[in-house]
Coordinates of C-alpha atoms and ligand atoms in Angstrom, one line a residue:
M1300 CA 171.1 26.7 63.7
G1301 CA 169.6 28.3 66.8
A1302 CA 166.2 29.8 65.9
E1303 CA 165.9 33.4 66.5
P1304 CA 164.1 34.1 69.8
I1305 CA 160.5 35.3 69.4
I1306 CA 158.4 37.6 71.5
T1307 CA 156.6 35.5 74.1
G1308 CA 154.4 36.4 77.1
I1309 CA 153.2 34.7 80.2
T1310 CA 149.7 34.5 81.7
R1311 CA 148.9 35.4 85.3
G1312 CA 148.8 31.7 85.9
G1313 CA 152.3 31.3 84.6
T1314 CA 151.5 29.7 81.2
S1315 CA 153.6 30.8 78.3
W1316 CA 151.9 32.2 75.3
T1317 CA 153.0 33.7 72.0
P1318 CA 151.5 36.9 70.8
Q1319 CA 150.4 36.9 67.2
F1320 CA 151.0 40.4 65.9
V1321 CA 149.1 41.9 63.1
T1322 CA 151.4 42.2 60.1
A1323 CA 148.8 43.0 57.4
L1324 CA 145.2 44.0 56.9
N1325 CA 143.5 43.3 53.6
E1326 CA 141.9 46.6 52.7
E1327 CA 140.2 45.2 49.6
K1328 CA 138.2 42.6 51.6
C1329 CA 137.4 45.0 54.4
I1330 CA 133.8 46.2 54.6
G1331 CA 134.4 49.0 57.1
C1332 CA 132.2 47.5 59.8
G1333 CA 134.4 48.9 62.6
R1334 CA 134.2 45.7 64.7
C1335 CA 138.0 45.4 65.0
F1336 CA 138.4 49.0 66.0
K1337 CA 135.9 48.6 68.8
V1338 CA 137.7 45.6 70.4
C1339 CA 141.4 46.6 69.8
P1340 CA 142.9 47.6 73.1
R1341 CA 145.7 49.6 71.5
D1342 CA 146.1 52.5 69.1
V1343 CA 146.7 50.3 66.0
L1344 CA 143.7 50.9 63.7
T1345 CA 142.1 53.8 61.9
I1346 CA 139.1 53.8 59.6
V1347 CA 139.3 55.9 56.4
Q1348 CA 137.0 56.8 53.6
R1349 CA 137.3 55.1 50.3
A1350 CA 138.0 57.3 47.3
I1351 CA 134.7 58.0 45.5
D1352 CA 135.8 56.0 42.5
D1353 CA 136.1 52.8 44.7
V1354 CA 132.7 53.0 46.3
D1355 CA 130.2 50.3 45.2
L1356 CA 127.1 52.2 44.4
D1357 CA 125.2 49.1 43.6
D1358 CA 125.7 47.4 47.0
D1359 CA 123.6 44.3 47.2
D1360 CA 125.3 42.9 50.2
D1361 CA 122.5 41.5 52.4
D1362 CA 124.6 41.4 55.5
D1363 CA 122.5 42.9 58.3
D1364 CA 123.9 45.8 60.1
D1365 CA 126.3 48.6 60.1
D1366 CA 128.7 47.6 57.4
S1367 CA 130.0 50.5 55.3
D1368 CA 131.6 49.8 52.0
N1369 CA 132.4 53.5 51.9
S1370 CA 135.1 52.9 54.5
F1371 CA 137.9 50.5 55.2
M1372 CA 140.2 49.9 58.1
T1373 CA 144.0 50.6 58.0
L1374 CA 147.0 49.8 60.2
S1375 CA 147.9 53.3 61.2
N1376 CA 150.1 52.3 64.0
P1377 CA 151.1 48.6 63.7
L1378 CA 154.0 48.9 66.1
D1379 CA 151.5 49.4 69.0
C1380 CA 150.0 45.9 68.5
I1381 CA 150.2 43.5 71.4
G1382 CA 149.3 40.5 69.3
C1383 CA 146.1 39.6 71.2
E1384 CA 144.1 38.6 68.0
A1385 CA 140.9 40.2 69.2
C1386 CA 140.6 41.9 65.9
S1387 CA 140.6 38.7 64.0
R1388 CA 138.0 37.1 66.3
V1389 CA 135.5 39.7 65.4
C1390 CA 136.4 40.4 61.8
P1391 CA 133.7 38.9 59.5
K1392 CA 136.0 39.0 56.4
A1393 CA 139.2 37.5 57.8
C1394 CA 141.1 40.6 56.8
F1395 CA 144.0 40.2 59.2
T1396 CA 147.3 38.4 59.0
H1397 CA 149.1 37.6 62.2
E1398 CA 152.6 36.4 62.9
A1399 CA 154.8 35.7 65.9
L1400 CA 157.7 38.0 65.6
P1401 CA 161.4 38.0 66.6
L1402 CA 162.5 39.8 69.7
A1403 CA 164.9 42.0 67.8
A1404 CA 163.1 44.0 65.1
Ligands
LIG526 S1 146.1 41.9 67.7 FE1 145.1 43.0 69.4 S2 146.4 44.8 69.6 FE2 146.8 44.0 67.6 S3 145.5 45.1 66.1 FE3 144.5 43.2 66.8 S4 143.1 43.7 68.5 FE4 144.7 45.4 68.2
LIG527 S1 136.4 43.8 61.4 FE1 137.3 43.2 59.4 S2 135.8 43.9 57.9 FE2 135.3 45.0 59.8 S3 136.4 47.0 59.7 FE3 137.8 45.5 60.8 S4 139.1 44.6 59.1 FE4 137.3 45.6 58.1

């Protein structure tokens, strides 16, 4: 019956909140823009180069900026995630999956 307790936090003002931890990153959708890496306060993410076979040499993506289809982000250290969701707020491709997690791993 009793639901398993989940990890919760509390704000400075005393309000309870539930961290939403990153549980997956869709590397296929990722465009390697690096936005998530810049905002993550922990050591969770690492950008890696795509294998040359996977690189789209005919990229007609007209997104502005610094996107790099040659790279993609990975979850190199997911256990360091604090569940702040900053990565998802800045990700233009909705690559991240988040979940509240039980206290006991
Ligand atoms: S939820 Fe926060 S700590 Fe976790 S990967 Fe995203 S930005 Fe980093
Ligand atoms: S913000 Fe999204 S698209 Fe950009 S590198 Fe991170 S996961 Fe990939």
